[in-house]
Amino acid sequence: MDRRQKLESPNNEKVSQMKKAFLWTTLALAILCACSRTEERSVNAAPAAAAANPDADFDLEKFVGSRYYGVYLGGKRCGRSVMKLEKLQYNDKPAYRTSMEMELNIAVMGASQTMNVVESTTFYAAGQMAECLSSLGAAGSFHGVVQGDQIKLTSNLGGAKTERMLPAPTNTLADETAVLRLITGGPAVGDSVNCPTFDATHGRTLKATATVTAARKIPYNGIPTDVYEVSVSIPEMALNSPMLVGSDAEVLRIELPVGTMKLIMRREDEEEAKNSSLKFVEVLGASMIRPKGKMPDLSKAQSLRLQLTGITDQECIINDSRQSYTKTDAGYELLAQKDTLPEEPARIPIKEAGVQEFLKATHFYQCDHPDIVAQAKEIVGDETDAYKASFMICHWVFGNVKKKGTATISNALETLNTMEGDCGEHAALFVGLCRAVGLPARVATGLAYASPYRAFGGHAWCEVYVGKWISVDPTFGQPLADPGHIKVVAGDGDIDSYRMLGAISKLKITVLPPKEE
């Protein structure tokens, strides 16, 4: 089979490995780090007032130390974590650093890999943030240093460093300890507190609210213990993460949805956390949804009708030129269609004002890097027809990037260097190459049907502007994505893709027969 034939055959054996199940684990870890920093606040520090400075009569130092957790995914012990509070000198000033280090064993499409995650934030004792770090080890890192009224953010992806200056975060040590103030104050059910957190990966402050949802007594280590059930809500992600906190503000359990699975951190003693054996957990099933009814041959179908139930996040109901929802008594009916091309495809480089945002270089889509630019020009040559250029790039990415589940932060440059990855890497490289030749492109995230698994699952593909936006799937080798693609989040980036975690947790899909013409 030559490449052109492979391009037109999404059921190729290699393409059957197209699931972006690892997407859920990566995103879950990022959210968990944000939530766990909130939890570290509740374990480690406690100003009693809402000001940036801790109360003078509160001895923060007595909370200095480490707390250990076992990590469970789908009910199996697959990792360990430690949360720390350290007292230190930073720029010759007293400071405190909260951190979380996690080791997580996962399997992605049978490929076992260990992820090492580090999240830390340093605050001056006076309250202001000084430094932050978000790292997946060799997979990449994001480091922020506050300089006056700005923060210098350095990303290290694909062996290339990118620096940018942004307004300094406004969250303080008081925000880091907001949950502790809530718990140690003897709250009533329904009491809540704001606890914003800065996300170094995306350079933005996430709003977060912790709410006491219940108070009860449970046996813990054989001793009756008063505990609070607390829910941390992050609206940008449509995330609600439940946790169990002792009346002494000791975090006993954190729970995070990972598609149809749950990621749980449970408090343990140091010996148990360090010495317990770990299993590798296959995460492919976390995003699998098997539909009822008979699926059509998507290689020939121009449209697909589905009945969807269990959708709770209304922002995931996206109507655009290729998919439309109709509210029904049972939920929603979705009509998904294959894109059509404009009568006159645009010419590259595209100058239209409304799409210039999707030509910019970012730390995920390094379209201005010399290697990306050179490869894009080699693929496209002198072609100026926007759709033909898109086709050529899709063909090249599909035929040259090895299909492999990877524990990495999807970005164009690293994918070009390694020439392997799952759908996130295929999509990132496609976007980077398109932008390098003046072709607006972005990543789309949602569900796609995989006939080898007879299921829909979490997937990343692309949208490219050729005079109109069309969907392209470089992982499947589809210059026009088949109608089995359901876009679930509208944003172009991981921060928006977090919504997928909750969106599919209760989703059920039924295939409907096509309507008669």
Short mmCIF file of C-alpha atoms in Angstrom, two decimals:
data_model
loop_
_atom_site.label_atom_id
_atom_site.label_comp_id
_atom_site.label_asym_id
_atom_site.label_seq_id
_atom_site.Cartn_x
_atom_site.Cartn_y
_atom_site.Cartn_z
CA MET A 1 0.00 0.00 0.00
CA ASP A 2 1.52 3.36 -0.96
CA ARG A 3 1.22 6.51 1.10
CA ARG A 4 -1.68 7.89 -0.91
CA GLN A 5 -3.64 4.70 -0.33
CA LYS A 6 -2.78 4.79 3.37
CA LEU A 7 -3.91 8.40 3.51
CA GLU A 8 -7.37 7.39 2.37
CA SER A 9 -7.64 4.40 4.74
CA PRO A 10 -8.16 5.41 8.38
CA ASN A 11 -8.54 1.77 9.42
CA ASN A 12 -4.87 1.09 8.71
CA GLU A 13 -3.37 -0.95 11.58
CA LYS A 14 -1.09 1.90 12.62
CA VAL A 15 -3.97 4.33 12.57
CA SER A 16 -5.94 2.09 14.92
CA GLN A 17 -3.53 3.41 17.56
CA MET A 18 -5.06 6.85 17.27
CA LYS A 19 -6.49 7.28 20.73
CA LYS A 20 -5.46 10.29 22.72
CA ALA A 21 -6.30 8.55 25.99
CA PHE A 22 -3.08 9.91 27.40
CA LEU A 23 -4.62 13.35 26.96
CA TRP A 24 -6.85 12.71 29.96
CA THR A 25 -3.98 11.70 32.22
CA THR A 26 -1.84 14.67 31.21
CA LEU A 27 -4.66 17.14 31.69
CA ALA A 28 -5.74 15.48 34.92
CA LEU A 29 -2.26 15.86 36.34
CA ALA A 30 -2.20 19.55 35.49
CA ILE A 31 -5.54 20.09 37.20
CA LEU A 32 -4.50 17.94 40.11
CA CYS A 33 -1.43 20.10 40.59
CA ALA A 34 -3.61 23.20 40.76
CA CYS A 35 -6.01 21.54 43.19
CA SER A 36 -3.25 19.98 45.25
CA ARG A 37 -1.57 23.31 45.71
CA THR A 38 -4.87 24.41 47.16
CA GLU A 39 -4.68 21.37 49.38
CA GLU A 40 -1.13 22.12 50.35
CA ARG A 41 -2.43 25.45 51.45
CA SER A 42 -4.87 23.74 53.76
CA VAL A 43 -2.23 21.40 55.15
CA ASN A 44 0.69 23.70 55.43
CA ALA A 45 -0.17 27.27 56.28
CA ALA A 46 -2.88 29.33 57.91
CA PRO A 47 -3.28 33.08 58.06
CA ALA A 48 -6.47 33.83 59.97
CA ALA A 49 -7.18 37.10 58.17
CA ALA A 50 -7.86 37.82 54.52
CA ALA A 51 -4.80 40.05 54.16
CA ALA A 52 -1.70 38.93 52.24
CA ASN A 53 0.38 38.59 55.41
CA PRO A 54 -0.14 35.64 57.74
CA ASP A 55 -1.32 36.61 61.21
CA ALA A 56 1.55 37.43 63.53
CA ASP A 57 0.17 35.11 66.22
CA PHE A 58 0.05 32.11 63.89
CA ASP A 59 3.13 29.91 63.85
CA LEU A 60 3.46 28.94 60.20
CA GLU A 61 6.71 27.12 60.87
CA LYS A 62 4.99 24.30 62.74
CA PHE A 63 3.46 23.22 59.42
CA VAL A 64 6.85 22.90 57.70
CA GLY A 65 7.44 19.33 56.53
CA SER A 66 6.30 16.63 54.11
CA ARG A 67 3.06 14.70 53.70
CA TYR A 68 2.82 11.53 51.62
CA TYR A 69 0.07 10.10 49.42
CA GLY A 70 -0.64 7.00 47.39
CA VAL A 71 -2.04 7.62 43.91
CA TYR A 72 -4.74 5.36 42.47
CA LEU A 73 -6.19 5.33 38.96
CA GLY A 74 -9.19 3.19 38.17
CA GLY A 75 -8.86 1.61 41.63
CA LYS A 76 -5.25 0.47 41.06
CA ARG A 77 -2.24 1.84 42.90
CA CYS A 78 -0.10 3.37 40.16
CA GLY A 79 1.77 6.23 41.83
CA ARG A 80 2.99 8.11 44.86
CA SER A 81 3.11 11.76 45.79
CA VAL A 82 4.63 14.01 48.42
CA MET A 83 3.47 17.52 49.36
CA LYS A 84 5.96 19.79 51.09
CA LEU A 85 6.12 23.10 52.87
CA GLU A 86 9.62 24.54 53.14
CA LYS A 87 10.93 27.63 54.88
CA LEU A 88 13.77 29.29 52.95
CA GLN A 89 15.49 32.51 51.97
CA TYR A 90 14.60 33.83 48.53
CA ASN A 91 16.46 36.93 47.30
CA ASP A 92 17.67 37.30 50.89
CA LYS A 93 14.09 37.51 52.17
CA PRO A 94 12.16 34.97 54.25
CA ALA A 95 9.89 32.85 52.09
CA TYR A 96 7.83 29.68 51.98
CA ARG A 97 7.61 27.15 49.17
CA THR A 98 4.74 24.72 48.66
CA SER A 99 5.39 21.84 46.29
CA MET A 100 4.01 18.57 45.03
CA GLU A 101 6.13 15.80 43.51
CA MET A 102 4.36 12.87 41.88
CA GLU A 103 5.50 9.63 40.29
CA LEU A 104 2.82 8.04 38.12
CA ASN A 105 2.97 4.76 36.18
CA ILE A 106 0.66 4.55 33.19
CA ALA A 107 0.36 2.53 30.00
CA VAL A 108 -0.71 4.27 26.79
CA MET A 109 -1.86 1.80 24.15
CA GLY A 110 0.25 -0.86 25.88
CA ALA A 111 3.40 1.27 26.12
CA SER A 112 4.37 1.56 29.81
CA GLN A 113 5.91 4.81 30.98
CA THR A 114 6.62 6.60 34.24
CA MET A 115 5.73 10.27 34.58
CA ASN A 116 7.46 12.50 37.11
CA VAL A 117 5.46 15.64 37.86
CA VAL A 118 6.67 18.60 39.92
CA GLU A 119 4.56 21.61 40.85
CA SER A 120 5.86 24.30 43.18
CA THR A 121 5.14 27.89 44.17
CA THR A 122 7.32 30.18 46.27
CA PHE A 123 5.92 33.13 48.24
CA TYR A 124 7.71 35.74 50.27
CA ALA A 125 6.68 35.62 53.91
CA ALA A 126 5.18 39.08 53.33
CA GLY A 127 2.70 37.45 50.95
CA GLN A 128 3.74 38.16 47.35
CA MET A 129 4.45 35.37 44.86
CA ALA A 130 8.13 35.04 43.91
CA GLU A 131 8.48 31.98 41.68
CA CYS A 132 6.55 29.03 40.23
CA LEU A 133 7.40 25.82 38.39
CA SER A 134 5.38 23.22 36.48
CA SER A 135 7.38 20.30 35.13
CA LEU A 136 6.89 16.90 33.52
CA GLY A 137 10.61 16.15 33.68
CA ALA A 138 12.16 15.41 30.29
CA ALA A 139 8.77 16.04 28.65
CA GLY A 140 8.97 19.79 29.31
CA SER A 141 8.70 22.50 31.93
CA PHE A 142 7.32 25.99 32.60
CA HIS A 143 9.17 28.26 35.00
CA GLY A 144 8.04 31.69 36.20
CA VAL A 145 10.05 34.32 38.10
CA VAL A 146 8.35 37.50 39.33
CA GLN A 147 10.29 40.65 38.44
CA GLY A 148 8.60 43.73 39.88
CA ASP A 149 5.13 44.06 38.38
CA GLN A 150 5.81 41.37 35.75
CA ILE A 151 6.54 37.65 35.66
CA LYS A 152 9.11 36.17 33.30
CA LEU A 153 7.76 32.83 32.04
CA THR A 154 10.20 30.43 30.41
CA SER A 155 8.92 27.31 28.65
CA ASN A 156 11.26 24.48 27.72
CA LEU A 157 9.69 22.25 25.08
CA GLY A 158 11.34 20.22 22.36
CA GLY A 159 14.76 21.40 23.48
CA ALA A 160 13.87 25.03 22.74
CA LYS A 161 13.34 27.75 25.33
CA THR A 162 10.70 30.44 24.90
CA GLU A 163 10.49 33.49 27.15
CA ARG A 164 7.67 35.96 27.60
CA MET A 165 6.80 38.73 30.04
CA LEU A 166 3.31 38.93 31.55
CA PRO A 167 1.70 40.94 34.36
CA ALA A 168 2.72 39.49 37.71
CA PRO A 169 0.18 37.17 39.36
CA THR A 170 -1.87 38.79 42.11
CA ASN A 171 -2.57 35.66 44.17
CA THR A 172 -0.77 35.66 47.50
CA LEU A 173 0.24 33.47 50.41
CA ALA A 174 -3.18 34.22 51.87
CA ASP A 175 -4.77 32.64 48.80
CA GLU A 176 -2.45 29.67 49.19
CA THR A 177 -3.77 29.21 52.74
CA ALA A 178 -7.40 30.09 52.15
CA VAL A 179 -8.72 26.55 52.57
CA LEU A 180 -6.91 26.18 55.89
CA ARG A 181 -8.55 29.33 57.22
CA LEU A 182 -11.88 27.94 56.15
CA ILE A 183 -11.39 24.57 57.87
CA THR A 184 -9.70 25.72 61.07
CA GLY A 185 -12.43 28.29 61.56
CA GLY A 186 -14.99 25.54 62.20
CA PRO A 187 -17.11 26.11 59.06
CA ALA A 188 -20.75 25.29 58.51
CA VAL A 189 -21.91 23.26 55.54
CA GLY A 190 -22.20 25.64 52.61
CA ASP A 191 -19.36 27.95 53.70
CA SER A 192 -16.88 28.69 50.93
CA VAL A 193 -13.69 30.62 50.19
CA ASN A 194 -11.97 31.80 47.02
CA CYS A 195 -8.53 30.29 46.43
CA PRO A 196 -7.15 31.40 43.02
CA THR A 197 -4.05 29.69 41.70
CA PHE A 198 -1.55 30.68 39.01
CA ASP A 199 -1.09 28.18 36.18
CA ALA A 200 2.47 28.52 34.83
CA THR A 201 1.74 26.26 31.85
CA HIS A 202 -0.69 28.74 30.35
CA GLY A 203 0.40 31.94 32.09
CA ARG A 204 -2.94 32.73 33.67
CA THR A 205 -4.60 32.81 37.07
CA LEU A 206 -7.38 30.28 37.50
CA LYS A 207 -10.35 31.12 39.66
CA ALA A 208 -11.08 28.48 42.25
CA THR A 209 -13.60 28.16 45.06
CA ALA A 210 -13.55 25.66 47.92
CA THR A 211 -16.94 24.85 49.48
CA VAL A 212 -17.73 22.71 52.50
CA THR A 213 -20.34 20.21 51.35
CA ALA A 214 -20.63 18.00 54.47
CA ALA A 215 -19.26 17.45 57.98
CA ARG A 216 -19.15 13.98 59.52
CA LYS A 217 -17.19 11.55 61.68
CA ILE A 218 -15.36 8.60 60.11
CA PRO A 219 -12.96 5.92 61.37
CA TYR A 220 -9.44 6.93 60.28
CA ASN A 221 -6.50 4.72 61.27
CA GLY A 222 -8.87 3.07 63.72
CA ILE A 223 -9.77 6.35 65.44
CA PRO A 224 -13.11 8.21 65.08
CA THR A 225 -12.16 11.41 63.27
CA ASP A 226 -14.10 14.57 62.46
CA VAL A 227 -13.78 15.40 58.78
CA TYR A 228 -15.12 17.87 56.25
CA GLU A 229 -16.08 17.07 52.69
CA VAL A 230 -14.86 19.94 50.52
CA SER A 231 -15.36 20.52 46.81
CA VAL A 232 -12.89 22.63 44.83
CA SER A 233 -14.50 24.19 41.77
CA ILE A 234 -12.50 25.62 38.84
CA PRO A 235 -15.02 27.14 36.40
CA GLU A 236 -12.59 27.54 33.49
CA MET A 237 -12.33 23.76 33.44
CA ALA A 238 -15.89 22.96 34.51
CA LEU A 239 -14.15 20.94 37.22
CA ASN A 240 -15.41 19.94 40.65
CA SER A 241 -12.81 18.02 42.61
CA PRO A 242 -14.03 16.51 45.92
CA MET A 243 -11.69 16.01 48.84
CA LEU A 244 -11.77 14.86 52.44
CA VAL A 245 -10.13 17.14 55.01
CA GLY A 246 -9.69 16.56 58.74
CA SER A 247 -10.78 19.19 61.26
CA ASP A 248 -7.06 19.84 61.82
CA ALA A 249 -6.84 20.73 58.08
CA GLU A 250 -5.03 17.49 57.23
CA VAL A 251 -5.93 16.50 53.64
CA LEU A 252 -6.87 12.82 53.67
CA ARG A 253 -8.09 12.31 50.11
CA ILE A 254 -8.31 14.16 46.77
CA GLU A 255 -10.40 12.86 43.90
CA LEU A 256 -10.20 13.91 40.26
CA PRO A 257 -12.30 12.71 37.30
CA VAL A 258 -10.26 11.34 34.40
CA GLY A 259 -12.91 10.70 31.78
CA THR A 260 -14.72 7.56 32.84
CA MET A 261 -12.08 6.80 35.53
CA LYS A 262 -11.06 8.49 38.78
CA LEU A 263 -7.62 9.61 39.93
CA ILE A 264 -7.37 9.49 43.73
CA MET A 265 -4.63 10.71 46.08
CA ARG A 266 -4.92 9.13 49.53
CA ARG A 267 -2.95 10.14 52.65
CA GLU A 268 -0.42 7.54 53.78
CA ASP A 269 2.60 7.36 56.04
CA GLU A 270 6.02 7.84 54.48
CA GLU A 271 7.05 4.18 54.54
CA GLU A 272 3.85 2.97 52.91
CA ALA A 273 3.97 5.65 50.22
CA LYS A 274 7.64 5.06 49.37
CA ASN A 275 7.75 1.27 49.54
CA SER A 276 4.41 0.07 48.21
CA SER A 277 4.62 -1.56 44.79
CA LEU A 278 3.09 0.27 41.84
CA LYS A 279 1.20 -1.05 38.83
CA PHE A 280 1.04 0.32 35.31
CA VAL A 281 -2.55 1.28 34.50
CA GLU A 282 -3.78 1.37 30.90
CA VAL A 283 -5.57 4.66 30.38
CA LEU A 284 -7.03 3.90 26.96
CA GLY A 285 -10.37 2.93 28.43
CA ALA A 286 -10.74 6.23 30.26
CA SER A 287 -12.05 7.91 27.13
CA MET A 288 -13.87 5.03 25.44
CA ILE A 289 -17.62 5.33 24.88
CA ARG A 290 -19.22 2.47 22.97
CA PRO A 291 -22.33 3.63 21.11
CA LYS A 292 -25.56 1.73 20.80
CA GLY A 293 -26.77 1.04 17.28
CA LYS A 294 -25.01 0.38 14.00
CA MET A 295 -22.36 2.82 12.82
CA PRO A 296 -22.26 3.60 9.10
CA ASP A 297 -19.09 3.24 7.02
CA LEU A 298 -17.50 6.57 7.90
CA SER A 299 -15.10 6.41 4.94
CA LYS A 300 -18.17 6.86 2.70
CA ALA A 301 -20.63 8.70 4.93
CA GLN A 302 -21.22 12.43 4.51
CA SER A 303 -23.17 12.76 7.75
CA LEU A 304 -23.89 11.02 11.05
CA ARG A 305 -26.90 11.29 13.38
CA LEU A 306 -26.44 10.58 17.08
CA GLN A 307 -28.48 10.76 20.26
CA LEU A 308 -26.39 12.06 23.20
CA THR A 309 -27.39 11.84 26.85
CA GLY A 310 -25.55 12.70 30.05
CA ILE A 311 -24.19 16.08 28.95
CA THR A 312 -24.09 18.48 31.90
CA ASP A 313 -21.69 21.14 30.60
CA GLN A 314 -23.65 23.35 28.21
CA GLU A 315 -20.45 24.89 26.81
CA CYS A 316 -19.71 21.49 25.28
CA ILE A 317 -22.81 21.82 23.10
CA ILE A 318 -21.06 23.37 20.09
CA ASN A 319 -22.94 24.31 16.94
CA ASP A 320 -20.87 25.22 13.90
CA SER A 321 -20.75 24.64 10.16
CA ARG A 322 -20.18 20.89 10.51
CA GLN A 323 -22.19 19.91 13.57
CA SER A 324 -25.59 20.99 14.90
CA TYR A 325 -27.50 20.02 18.05
CA THR A 326 -31.24 19.78 18.60
CA LYS A 327 -32.65 19.53 22.14
CA THR A 328 -34.83 16.47 22.70
CA ASP A 329 -36.67 14.94 25.65
CA ALA A 330 -33.87 12.40 26.03
CA GLY A 331 -30.99 14.84 25.68
CA TYR A 332 -29.63 16.09 22.37
CA GLU A 333 -29.70 14.94 18.78
CA LEU A 334 -26.48 15.70 16.92
CA LEU A 335 -26.06 15.92 13.16
CA ALA A 336 -22.36 15.80 12.27
CA GLN A 337 -21.36 16.37 8.66
CA LYS A 338 -18.23 16.14 6.58
CA ASP A 339 -16.89 19.54 5.57
CA THR A 340 -17.14 20.88 2.05
CA LEU A 341 -14.54 23.05 0.36
CA PRO A 342 -15.09 26.66 -0.65
CA GLU A 343 -15.62 27.26 -4.38
CA GLU A 344 -12.45 29.33 -4.46
CA PRO A 345 -9.84 28.19 -1.94
CA ALA A 346 -7.78 31.01 -0.43
CA ARG A 347 -4.18 31.65 -1.39
CA ILE A 348 -1.33 31.52 1.11
CA PRO A 349 -0.07 33.43 2.93
CA ILE A 350 -3.58 34.33 4.11
CA LYS A 351 -4.01 37.98 5.07
CA GLU A 352 -7.61 38.06 6.36
CA ALA A 353 -7.74 40.00 9.62
CA GLY A 354 -10.09 37.63 11.42
CA VAL A 355 -7.73 34.65 11.32
CA GLN A 356 -4.34 36.24 12.05
CA GLU A 357 -4.43 34.96 15.64
CA PHE A 358 -4.02 31.45 14.25
CA LEU A 359 -0.79 32.30 12.46
CA LYS A 360 1.10 33.24 15.62
CA ALA A 361 3.94 31.26 17.16
CA THR A 362 3.33 29.93 20.68
CA HIS A 363 5.35 27.71 23.01
CA PHE A 364 3.23 24.77 21.76
CA TYR A 365 3.23 25.71 18.05
CA GLN A 366 6.77 26.99 17.37
CA CYS A 367 6.03 27.98 13.77
CA ASP A 368 8.84 30.55 13.72
CA HIS A 369 11.55 28.02 14.61
CA PRO A 370 14.01 27.53 11.70
CA ASP A 371 13.50 23.74 11.67
CA ILE A 372 9.70 24.07 11.49
CA VAL A 373 9.93 26.74 8.77
CA ALA A 374 12.39 24.71 6.69
CA GLN A 375 10.31 21.53 6.90
CA ALA A 376 7.09 23.35 6.04
CA LYS A 377 8.66 24.95 2.96
CA GLU A 378 10.06 21.59 1.87
CA ILE A 379 6.59 20.01 2.10
CA VAL A 380 4.60 22.78 0.43
CA GLY A 381 7.15 24.11 -2.03
CA ASP A 382 5.68 26.77 -4.30
CA GLU A 383 2.07 25.72 -3.73
CA THR A 384 -0.19 28.66 -2.85
CA ASP A 385 -3.61 26.94 -2.97
CA ALA A 386 -4.58 26.82 0.72
CA TYR A 387 -6.40 23.48 0.56
CA LYS A 388 -3.70 21.79 -1.51
CA ALA A 389 -1.08 23.01 0.98
CA SER A 390 -3.19 21.67 3.86
CA PHE A 391 -3.55 18.34 2.05
CA MET A 392 0.20 18.10 1.50
CA ILE A 393 0.98 18.82 5.16
CA CYS A 394 -1.66 16.34 6.37
CA HIS A 395 -0.24 13.70 4.01
CA TRP A 396 3.31 14.31 5.24
CA VAL A 397 2.47 14.27 8.97
CA PHE A 398 0.34 11.15 8.64
CA GLY A 399 2.92 9.27 6.61
CA ASN A 400 6.03 10.25 8.58
CA VAL A 401 5.12 10.55 12.27
CA LYS A 402 5.17 7.16 13.98
CA LYS A 403 1.95 6.38 15.83
CA LYS A 404 2.96 5.92 19.47
CA GLY A 405 1.47 6.77 22.85
CA THR A 406 3.79 9.25 24.53
CA ALA A 407 4.04 10.89 27.96
CA THR A 408 4.94 14.35 26.76
CA ILE A 409 3.54 17.87 26.44
CA SER A 410 2.34 17.95 22.84
CA ASN A 411 4.21 20.56 20.82
CA ALA A 412 5.30 20.97 17.22
CA LEU A 413 9.07 21.19 17.63
CA GLU A 414 9.52 18.13 19.82
CA THR A 415 7.33 16.09 17.47
CA LEU A 416 9.48 17.19 14.53
CA ASN A 417 12.57 16.14 16.49
CA THR A 418 11.27 12.71 17.53
CA MET A 419 8.89 12.01 14.63
CA GLU A 420 6.59 10.01 16.90
CA GLY A 421 3.55 10.56 19.07
CA ASP A 422 -0.19 10.17 19.43
CA CYS A 423 -2.91 12.46 18.17
CA GLY A 424 -1.75 15.40 20.27
CA GLU A 425 1.68 15.34 18.66
CA HIS A 426 0.26 14.89 15.15
CA ALA A 427 -2.09 17.83 15.67
CA ALA A 428 0.58 20.11 17.16
CA LEU A 429 3.03 19.45 14.32
CA PHE A 430 0.34 19.96 11.68
CA VAL A 431 -0.60 23.32 13.21
CA GLY A 432 3.03 24.43 13.48
CA LEU A 433 3.78 23.52 9.84
CA CYS A 434 0.60 25.20 8.57
CA ARG A 435 1.29 28.44 10.42
CA ALA A 436 4.88 28.43 9.16
CA VAL A 437 3.67 28.82 5.56
CA GLY A 438 0.96 31.39 6.36
CA LEU A 439 -1.94 28.95 6.67
CA PRO A 440 -4.13 29.61 9.77
CA ALA A 441 -4.62 26.44 11.84
CA ARG A 442 -5.71 25.40 15.32
CA VAL A 443 -6.30 22.23 17.33
CA ALA A 444 -9.80 20.83 17.83
CA THR A 445 -10.57 18.55 20.76
CA GLY A 446 -13.46 16.16 21.19
CA LEU A 447 -14.52 12.60 20.43
CA ALA A 448 -13.75 10.56 17.33
CA TYR A 449 -15.02 7.13 16.34
CA ALA A 450 -12.40 4.38 16.05
CA SER A 451 -13.78 1.43 14.13
CA PRO A 452 -11.11 -1.03 15.41
CA TYR A 453 -12.40 -0.38 18.96
CA ARG A 454 -16.02 0.15 17.93
CA ALA A 455 -16.06 3.14 20.22
CA PHE A 456 -15.79 6.91 20.41
CA GLY A 457 -12.87 8.24 22.38
CA GLY A 458 -11.03 11.42 23.27
CA HIS A 459 -9.12 12.73 20.29
CA ALA A 460 -7.30 15.79 18.98
CA TRP A 461 -7.47 16.84 15.33
CA CYS A 462 -7.12 20.16 13.53
CA GLU A 463 -9.03 22.96 11.86
CA VAL A 464 -7.41 24.89 9.03
CA TYR A 465 -8.62 28.03 7.23
CA VAL A 466 -8.71 27.60 3.44
CA GLY A 467 -11.25 30.36 2.73
CA LYS A 468 -13.48 28.75 5.38
CA TRP A 469 -12.61 26.60 8.38
CA ILE A 470 -12.43 22.88 7.61
CA SER A 471 -11.58 19.91 9.85
CA VAL A 472 -8.44 17.90 9.08
CA ASP A 473 -7.22 14.80 10.92
CA PRO A 474 -3.49 14.18 10.39
CA THR A 475 -3.52 11.19 12.78
CA PHE A 476 -6.16 9.39 10.72
CA GLY A 477 -4.75 10.76 7.46
CA GLN A 478 -7.96 12.59 6.57
CA PRO A 479 -7.58 15.91 4.67
CA LEU A 480 -11.32 16.28 5.34
CA ALA A 481 -12.17 14.68 8.68
CA ASP A 482 -14.97 12.12 8.56
CA PRO A 483 -18.30 12.88 10.27
CA GLY A 484 -17.37 10.65 13.20
CA HIS A 485 -15.58 13.62 14.80
CA ILE A 486 -17.53 15.45 17.53
CA LYS A 487 -16.00 18.73 18.69
CA VAL A 488 -16.57 19.09 22.44
CA VAL A 489 -14.46 22.10 23.47
CA ALA A 490 -14.21 25.32 21.51
CA GLY A 491 -10.85 26.66 22.70
CA ASP A 492 -7.49 26.08 21.04
CA GLY A 493 -5.38 24.79 23.93
CA ASP A 494 -5.14 22.43 26.89
CA ILE A 495 -6.78 24.80 29.34
CA ASP A 496 -10.03 24.53 27.37
CA SER A 497 -9.57 20.82 26.78
CA TYR A 498 -9.85 20.19 30.52
CA ARG A 499 -13.59 20.45 30.08
CA MET A 500 -13.43 17.09 28.29
CA LEU A 501 -12.68 15.35 31.58
CA GLY A 502 -16.10 16.08 32.98
CA ALA A 503 -17.95 16.17 29.68
CA ILE A 504 -17.53 12.48 28.88
CA SER A 505 -17.81 11.02 32.38
CA LYS A 506 -21.56 10.28 32.04
CA LEU A 507 -21.96 10.55 28.27
CA LYS A 508 -23.93 7.90 26.39
CA ILE A 509 -24.24 7.75 22.60
CA THR A 510 -26.85 6.09 20.39
CA VAL A 511 -26.52 5.94 16.60
CA LEU A 512 -29.67 7.11 14.80
CA PRO A 513 -30.63 6.15 11.26
CA PRO A 514 -30.12 8.85 8.63
CA LYS A 515 -33.14 10.99 7.86
CA GLU A 516 -34.82 10.37 4.53
CA GLU A 517 -34.14 13.06 1.95
#
